[in-house]
PDB file of C-alpha atoms in Angstrom:
ATOM      1  CA  UNK A   9     -78.440 -15.887  15.729  1.00 57.00           C
ATOM      2  CA  UNK A  10     -81.496 -17.701  17.068  1.00 61.00           C
ATOM      3  CA  UNK A  11     -84.196 -15.454  18.573  1.00 63.00           C
ATOM      4  CA  UNK A  12     -84.268 -17.668  21.700  1.00 72.00           C
ATOM      5  CA  UNK A  13     -80.572 -16.963  22.299  1.00 74.00           C
ATOM      6  CA  UNK A  14     -81.139 -13.231  21.754  1.00 73.00           C
ATOM      7  CA  UNK A  15     -83.850 -13.233  24.436  1.00 80.00           C
ATOM      8  CA  UNK A  16     -81.648 -15.236  26.837  1.00 87.00           C
ATOM      9  CA  UNK A  17     -78.880 -12.594  26.578  1.00 87.00           C
ATOM     10  CA  UNK A  18     -81.397  -9.846  27.379  1.00 88.00           C
ATOM     11  CA  UNK A  19     -83.038 -11.682  30.306  1.00 90.00           C
ATOM     12  CA  UNK A  20     -79.702 -12.738  31.845  1.00 91.00           C
ATOM     13  CA  UNK A  21     -78.548  -9.109  31.494  1.00 91.00           C
ATOM     14  CA  UNK A  22     -81.673  -7.828  33.260  1.00 93.00           C
ATOM     15  CA  UNK A  23     -81.263 -10.428  36.048  1.00 93.00           C
ATOM     16  CA  UNK A  24     -77.560  -9.638  36.596  1.00 92.00           C
ATOM     17  CA  UNK A  25     -78.264  -5.892  36.541  1.00 92.00           C
ATOM     18  CA  UNK A  26     -81.134  -6.311  39.047  1.00 92.00           C
ATOM     19  CA  UNK A  27     -78.909  -8.325  41.427  1.00 91.00           C
ATOM     20  CA  UNK A  28     -76.204  -5.668  41.110  1.00 88.00           C
ATOM     21  CA  UNK A  29     -78.719  -2.898  41.806  1.00 88.00           C
ATOM     22  CA  UNK A  30     -80.108  -4.781  44.810  1.00 88.00           C
ATOM     23  CA  UNK A  31     -76.604  -5.258  46.236  1.00 85.00           C
ATOM     24  CA  UNK A  32     -75.908  -1.550  45.681  1.00 83.00           C
ATOM     25  CA  UNK A  33     -78.916  -0.625  47.868  1.00 82.00           C
ATOM     26  CA  UNK A  34     -78.135  -3.265  50.501  1.00 81.00           C
ATOM     27  CA  UNK A  35     -74.464  -2.297  50.789  1.00 74.00           C
ATOM     28  CA  UNK A  36     -74.941   1.413  50.048  1.00 69.00           C
ATOM     29  CA  UNK A  37     -72.955   2.483  53.129  1.00 67.00           C
ATOM     30  CA  UNK A  38     -70.196  -0.073  52.723  1.00 62.00           C
ATOM     31  CA  UNK A  39     -67.074   0.775  50.783  1.00 64.00           C
ATOM     32  CA  UNK A  40     -65.553  -2.655  50.483  1.00 69.00           C
ATOM     33  CA  UNK A  41     -65.639  -5.779  48.355  1.00 73.00           C
ATOM     34  CA  UNK A  42     -69.444  -6.067  48.186  1.00 75.00           C
ATOM     35  CA  UNK A  43     -69.990  -2.590  46.777  1.00 76.00           C
ATOM     36  CA  UNK A  44     -67.314  -3.319  44.155  1.00 81.00           C
ATOM     37  CA  UNK A  45     -69.043  -6.605  43.297  1.00 84.00           C
ATOM     38  CA  UNK A  46     -72.357  -4.732  42.989  1.00 84.00           C
ATOM     39  CA  UNK A  47     -70.795  -2.186  40.633  1.00 86.00           C
ATOM     40  CA  UNK A  48     -69.220  -4.926  38.513  1.00 88.00           C
ATOM     41  CA  UNK A  49     -72.538  -6.817  38.315  1.00 90.00           C
ATOM     42  CA  UNK A  50     -74.355  -3.609  37.268  1.00 92.00           C
ATOM     43  CA  UNK A  51     -71.730  -3.054  34.571  1.00 92.00           C
ATOM     44  CA  UNK A  52     -71.883  -6.633  33.247  1.00 93.00           C
ATOM     45  CA  UNK A  53     -75.706  -6.581  33.353  1.00 93.00           C
ATOM     46  CA  UNK A  54     -75.907  -3.262  31.494  1.00 94.00           C
ATOM     47  CA  UNK A  55     -73.517  -4.620  28.850  1.00 94.00           C
ATOM     48  CA  UNK A  56     -75.617  -7.741  28.328  1.00 92.00           C
ATOM     49  CA  UNK A  57     -78.840  -5.699  28.198  1.00 93.00           C
ATOM     50  CA  UNK A  58     -77.264  -3.510  25.500  1.00 93.00           C
ATOM     51  CA  UNK A  59     -76.130  -6.542  23.515  1.00 92.00           C
ATOM     52  CA  UNK A  60     -79.549  -8.231  23.921  1.00 91.00           C
ATOM     53  CA  UNK A  61     -81.438  -5.124  22.729  1.00 91.00           C
ATOM     54  CA  UNK A  62     -79.041  -4.692  19.791  1.00 91.00           C
ATOM     55  CA  UNK A  63     -79.513  -8.344  18.736  1.00 88.00           C
ATOM     56  CA  UNK A  64     -83.314  -7.984  19.029  1.00 87.00           C
ATOM     57  CA  UNK A  65     -83.379  -4.818  16.878  1.00 88.00           C
ATOM     58  CA  UNK A  66     -81.139  -6.542  14.309  1.00 85.00           C
ATOM     59  CA  UNK A  67     -83.401  -9.623  14.332  1.00 85.00           C
ATOM     60  CA  UNK A  68     -86.550  -7.522  13.765  1.00 84.00           C
ATOM     61  CA  UNK A  69     -84.885  -5.597  10.924  1.00 84.00           C
ATOM     62  CA  UNK A  70     -83.773  -8.816   9.247  1.00 83.00           C
ATOM     63  CA  UNK A  71     -87.321 -10.167   9.488  1.00 83.00           C
ATOM     64  CA  UNK A  72     -88.423  -7.308   7.188  1.00 84.00           C
ATOM     65  CA  UNK A  73     -85.522  -7.866   4.783  1.00 85.00           C
ATOM     66  CA  UNK A  74     -85.347 -11.608   3.959  1.00 85.00           C
ATOM     67  CA  UNK A  75     -82.822 -11.052   1.148  1.00 85.00           C
ATOM     68  CA  UNK A  76     -80.339  -9.429   3.538  1.00 85.00           C
ATOM     69  CA  UNK A  77     -81.070 -12.101   6.149  1.00 86.00           C
ATOM     70  CA  UNK A  78     -80.246 -14.837   3.621  1.00 87.00           C
ATOM     71  CA  UNK A  79     -77.021 -13.054   2.641  1.00 86.00           C
ATOM     72  CA  UNK A  80     -75.973 -12.720   6.283  1.00 87.00           C
ATOM     73  CA  UNK A  81     -76.786 -16.394   6.906  1.00 88.00           C
ATOM     74  CA  UNK A  82     -74.588 -17.391   3.951  1.00 91.00           C
ATOM     75  CA  UNK A  83     -71.768 -15.151   5.288  1.00 89.00           C
ATOM     76  CA  UNK A  84     -72.076 -16.802   8.706  1.00 89.00           C
ATOM     77  CA  UNK A  85     -72.069 -20.377   7.375  1.00 92.00           C
ATOM     78  CA  UNK A  86     -69.515 -19.746   4.624  1.00 95.00           C
ATOM     79  CA  UNK A  87     -66.730 -22.307   5.071  1.00 95.00           C
ATOM     80  CA  UNK A  88     -63.945 -19.818   4.292  1.00 96.00           C
ATOM     81  CA  UNK A  89     -65.311 -17.425   6.929  1.00 96.00           C
ATOM     82  CA  UNK A  90     -65.497 -20.304   9.437  1.00 96.00           C
ATOM     83  CA  UNK A  91     -61.885 -21.218   8.577  1.00 96.00           C
ATOM     84  CA  UNK A  92     -60.795 -17.575   9.060  1.00 96.00           C
ATOM     85  CA  UNK A  93     -62.596 -17.349  12.426  1.00 96.00           C
ATOM     86  CA  UNK A  94     -61.019 -20.601  13.633  1.00 95.00           C
ATOM     87  CA  UNK A  95     -57.542 -19.528  12.541  1.00 96.00           C
ATOM     88  CA  UNK A  96     -57.944 -16.127  14.219  1.00 97.00           C
ATOM     89  CA  UNK A  97     -59.172 -17.836  17.399  1.00 95.00           C
ATOM     90  CA  UNK A  98     -56.188 -20.208  17.409  1.00 95.00           C
ATOM     91  CA  UNK A  99     -53.704 -17.342  17.065  1.00 97.00           C
ATOM     92  CA  UNK A 100     -55.638 -15.381  19.708  1.00 96.00           C
ATOM     93  CA  UNK A 101     -55.092 -18.282  22.148  1.00 95.00           C
ATOM     94  CA  UNK A 102     -51.327 -17.725  21.925  1.00 95.00           C
ATOM     95  CA  UNK A 103     -51.698 -13.941  22.196  1.00 97.00           C
ATOM     96  CA  UNK A 104     -53.880 -14.339  25.322  1.00 96.00           C
ATOM     97  CA  UNK A 105     -51.275 -16.641  26.848  1.00 96.00           C
ATOM     98  CA  UNK A 106     -48.522 -14.083  26.214  1.00 97.00           C
ATOM     99  CA  UNK A 107     -50.699 -11.292  27.659  1.00 97.00           C
ATOM    100  CA  UNK A 108     -51.426 -13.291  30.824  1.00 96.00           C
ATOM    101  CA  UNK A 109     -47.707 -14.090  31.158  1.00 96.00           C
ATOM    102  CA  UNK A 110     -46.875 -10.384  30.755  1.00 97.00           C
ATOM    103  CA  UNK A 111     -49.414  -9.492  33.461  1.00 96.00           C
ATOM    104  CA  UNK A 112     -47.929 -12.171  35.714  1.00 95.00           C
ATOM    105  CA  UNK A 113     -44.457 -10.743  35.222  1.00 96.00           C
ATOM    106  CA  UNK A 114     -45.715  -7.196  35.903  1.00 96.00           C
ATOM    107  CA  UNK A 115     -47.373  -8.201  39.182  1.00 95.00           C
ATOM    108  CA  UNK A 116     -44.242 -10.125  40.202  1.00 95.00           C
ATOM    109  CA  UNK A 117     -42.053  -7.054  39.560  1.00 95.00           C
ATOM    110  CA  UNK A 118     -44.516  -4.882  41.521  1.00 94.00           C
ATOM    111  CA  UNK A 119     -44.373  -7.527  44.266  1.00 93.00           C
ATOM    112  CA  UNK A 120     -48.190  -7.735  44.234  1.00 91.00           C
ATOM    113  CA  UNK A 121     -48.545 -11.415  45.071  1.00 92.00           C
ATOM    114  CA  UNK A 122     -52.346 -11.976  45.064  1.00 93.00           C
ATOM    115  CA  UNK A 123     -52.896 -10.859  41.442  1.00 93.00           C
ATOM    116  CA  UNK A 124     -49.672 -12.677  40.540  1.00 95.00           C
ATOM    117  CA  UNK A 125     -51.009 -16.007  41.816  1.00 96.00           C
ATOM    118  CA  UNK A 126     -54.417 -15.313  40.233  1.00 95.00           C
ATOM    119  CA  UNK A 127     -52.708 -14.760  36.874  1.00 96.00           C
ATOM    120  CA  UNK A 128     -50.654 -17.907  37.434  1.00 96.00           C
ATOM    121  CA  UNK A 129     -53.912 -19.840  37.976  1.00 96.00           C
ATOM    122  CA  UNK A 130     -55.510 -18.372  34.842  1.00 96.00           C
ATOM    123  CA  UNK A 131     -52.320 -19.143  32.881  1.00 96.00           C
ATOM    124  CA  UNK A 132     -52.442 -22.838  33.771  1.00 97.00           C
ATOM    125  CA  UNK A 133     -56.231 -23.113  33.333  1.00 96.00           C
ATOM    126  CA  UNK A 134     -55.738 -21.604  29.861  1.00 95.00           C
ATOM    127  CA  UNK A 135     -53.156 -24.275  28.964  1.00 96.00           C
ATOM    128  CA  UNK A 136     -55.062 -27.168  30.583  1.00 97.00           C
ATOM    129  CA  UNK A 137     -58.305 -26.198  28.760  1.00 96.00           C
ATOM    130  CA  UNK A 138     -56.390 -26.294  25.478  1.00 95.00           C
ATOM    131  CA  UNK A 139     -55.186 -29.858  26.034  1.00 95.00           C
ATOM    132  CA  UNK A 140     -58.578 -30.996  27.377  1.00 97.00           C
ATOM    133  CA  UNK A 141     -60.242 -29.645  24.212  1.00 95.00           C
ATOM    134  CA  UNK A 142     -57.637 -31.379  22.038  1.00 95.00           C
ATOM    135  CA  UNK A 143     -58.401 -34.672  23.760  1.00 96.00           C
ATOM    136  CA  UNK A 144     -62.189 -34.088  23.403  1.00 96.00           C
ATOM    137  CA  UNK A 145     -61.889 -33.342  19.672  1.00 94.00           C
ATOM    138  CA  UNK A 146     -59.541 -36.315  19.133  1.00 95.00           C
ATOM    139  CA  UNK A 147     -62.379 -38.546  20.299  1.00 94.00           C
ATOM    140  CA  UNK A 148     -65.009 -36.636  18.309  1.00 92.00           C
ATOM    141  CA  UNK A 149     -63.220 -36.278  14.989  1.00 90.00           C
TER     142      UNK A 149
ATOM    143  CA  UNK B  10     -53.831 -27.258  -5.852  1.00 86.00           C
ATOM    144  CA  UNK B  11     -54.839 -25.599  -9.093  1.00 89.00           C
ATOM    145  CA  UNK B  12     -58.404 -25.218 -10.249  1.00 92.00           C
ATOM    146  CA  UNK B  13     -60.276 -24.279 -13.407  1.00 94.00           C
ATOM    147  CA  UNK B  14     -63.027 -22.348 -11.663  1.00 95.00           C
ATOM    148  CA  UNK B  15     -62.348 -18.954 -13.222  1.00 95.00           C
ATOM    149  CA  UNK B  16     -61.886 -20.444 -16.704  1.00 95.00           C
ATOM    150  CA  UNK B  17     -65.140 -22.446 -16.586  1.00 95.00           C
ATOM    151  CA  UNK B  18     -67.089 -19.621 -14.956  1.00 96.00           C
ATOM    152  CA  UNK B  19     -66.036 -17.204 -17.693  1.00 96.00           C
ATOM    153  CA  UNK B  20     -66.794 -19.779 -20.378  1.00 95.00           C
ATOM    154  CA  UNK B  21     -70.374 -19.890 -19.108  1.00 94.00           C
ATOM    155  CA  UNK B  22     -70.659 -16.125 -18.665  1.00 95.00           C
ATOM    156  CA  UNK B  23     -71.449 -16.345 -14.973  1.00 96.00           C
ATOM    157  CA  UNK B  24     -70.446 -13.630 -12.516  1.00 96.00           C
ATOM    158  CA  UNK B  25     -68.731 -14.421  -9.222  1.00 96.00           C
ATOM    159  CA  UNK B  26     -71.853 -13.181  -7.435  1.00 94.00           C
ATOM    160  CA  UNK B  27     -74.147 -15.529  -9.381  1.00 95.00           C
ATOM    161  CA  UNK B  28     -71.851 -18.481  -8.740  1.00 96.00           C
ATOM    162  CA  UNK B  29     -71.644 -17.587  -5.049  1.00 95.00           C
ATOM    163  CA  UNK B  30     -75.456 -17.514  -4.786  1.00 93.00           C
ATOM    164  CA  UNK B  31     -75.733 -20.896  -6.554  1.00 94.00           C
ATOM    165  CA  UNK B  32     -73.118 -22.492  -4.281  1.00 95.00           C
ATOM    166  CA  UNK B  33     -74.431 -20.730  -1.142  1.00 93.00           C
ATOM    167  CA  UNK B  34     -71.047 -19.223  -0.309  1.00 95.00           C
ATOM    168  CA  UNK B  35     -69.846 -15.630  -0.168  1.00 94.00           C
ATOM    169  CA  UNK B  36     -68.540 -13.857  -3.265  1.00 94.00           C
ATOM    170  CA  UNK B  37     -65.189 -13.443  -1.503  1.00 95.00           C
ATOM    171  CA  UNK B  38     -64.927 -17.235  -1.206  1.00 96.00           C
ATOM    172  CA  UNK B  39     -65.395 -17.603  -4.959  1.00 96.00           C
ATOM    173  CA  UNK B  40     -62.674 -14.973  -5.475  1.00 96.00           C
ATOM    174  CA  UNK B  41     -60.285 -16.736  -3.084  1.00 96.00           C
ATOM    175  CA  UNK B  42     -60.922 -20.087  -4.768  1.00 96.00           C
ATOM    176  CA  UNK B  43     -60.196 -18.597  -8.181  1.00 95.00           C
ATOM    177  CA  UNK B  44     -56.973 -16.986  -6.950  1.00 93.00           C
ATOM    178  CA  UNK B  45     -55.864 -20.243  -5.363  1.00 91.00           C
ATOM    179  CA  UNK B  46     -55.653 -18.621  -1.932  1.00 93.00           C
ATOM    180  CA  UNK B  47     -58.182 -21.047  -0.468  1.00 94.00           C
ATOM    181  CA  UNK B  48     -58.727 -24.765  -1.067  1.00 93.00           C
ATOM    182  CA  UNK B  49     -62.339 -25.865  -0.606  1.00 95.00           C
ATOM    183  CA  UNK B  50     -63.672 -28.655   1.597  1.00 95.00           C
ATOM    184  CA  UNK B  51     -64.647 -31.910  -0.132  1.00 95.00           C
ATOM    185  CA  UNK B  52     -68.314 -30.930   0.174  1.00 95.00           C
ATOM    186  CA  UNK B  53     -67.789 -27.588  -1.572  1.00 96.00           C
ATOM    187  CA  UNK B  54     -65.495 -29.165  -4.194  1.00 96.00           C
ATOM    188  CA  UNK B  55     -68.230 -31.684  -5.070  1.00 96.00           C
ATOM    189  CA  UNK B  56     -70.864 -28.908  -5.136  1.00 96.00           C
ATOM    190  CA  UNK B  57     -68.695 -26.891  -7.545  1.00 96.00           C
ATOM    191  CA  UNK B  58     -68.028 -29.911  -9.783  1.00 96.00           C
ATOM    192  CA  UNK B  59     -71.729 -30.777  -9.868  1.00 96.00           C
ATOM    193  CA  UNK B  60     -72.651 -27.189 -10.682  1.00 96.00           C
ATOM    194  CA  UNK B  61     -70.362 -27.273 -13.740  1.00 96.00           C
ATOM    195  CA  UNK B  62     -71.328 -30.879 -14.481  1.00 95.00           C
ATOM    196  CA  UNK B  63     -67.752 -32.188 -14.534  1.00 95.00           C
ATOM    197  CA  UNK B  64     -65.695 -34.544 -12.354  1.00 95.00           C
ATOM    198  CA  UNK B  65     -64.006 -33.108  -9.259  1.00 95.00           C
ATOM    199  CA  UNK B  66     -60.550 -34.030 -10.591  1.00 93.00           C
ATOM    200  CA  UNK B  67     -61.295 -32.121 -13.796  1.00 93.00           C
ATOM    201  CA  UNK B  68     -62.048 -29.015 -11.775  1.00 94.00           C
ATOM    202  CA  UNK B  69     -59.306 -29.341  -9.167  1.00 93.00           C
ATOM    203  CA  UNK B  70     -55.864 -30.390 -10.306  1.00 91.00           C
ATOM    204  CA  UNK B  71     -53.609 -31.722  -7.600  1.00 88.00           C
ATOM    205  CA  UNK B  72     -49.935 -31.057  -8.164  1.00 80.00           C
ATOM    206  CA  UNK B  73     -47.447 -32.878  -5.973  1.00 79.00           C
ATOM    207  CA  UNK B  74     -44.837 -30.669  -4.332  1.00 71.00           C
ATOM    208  CA  UNK B  75     -41.363 -31.140  -5.764  1.00 63.00           C
TER     209      UNK B  75
END
């Protein structure tokens, strides 16, 4: 992974966490949507900071061990590994679709209509994105 | 598709690891190629053929399905 990308993950994480923290102080007395948003932003930010730091530590370690870095680069660019990742991703698309459909069904049974319609939206976006990407790659390849 | 990778590699006393390093692929890929579990891209097939200094069709034998 490029060092620039590693830094971007860390900086975006810090920014998201800071916004979340700021919102927590601003809406400290509120117990509604905004405080939930603040908590979610803090969580996402903390996650990204963790990932960014982990990538940076890994990058520094690999700098001191060029042989291992070369081996990892080969593993990453290895065509069989790429093929495996693509195949796993393709199967995961179907699994995600089934999971979203199951969630939709659950919310419908519970008669919880807002999450039901949200899931319905995600379900169709998921399918539309698939066909848009197929059309993009048909032109590219 | 059959291939003669294992046969030619053993003839030249090369380990899977050494071949993998020369071809810039993982050792597992060499193993999968030898077992016939994975068919390589044209680029890798040419690289392999060039490494052993033979034609691609001598290394990879295409058998039509009956």
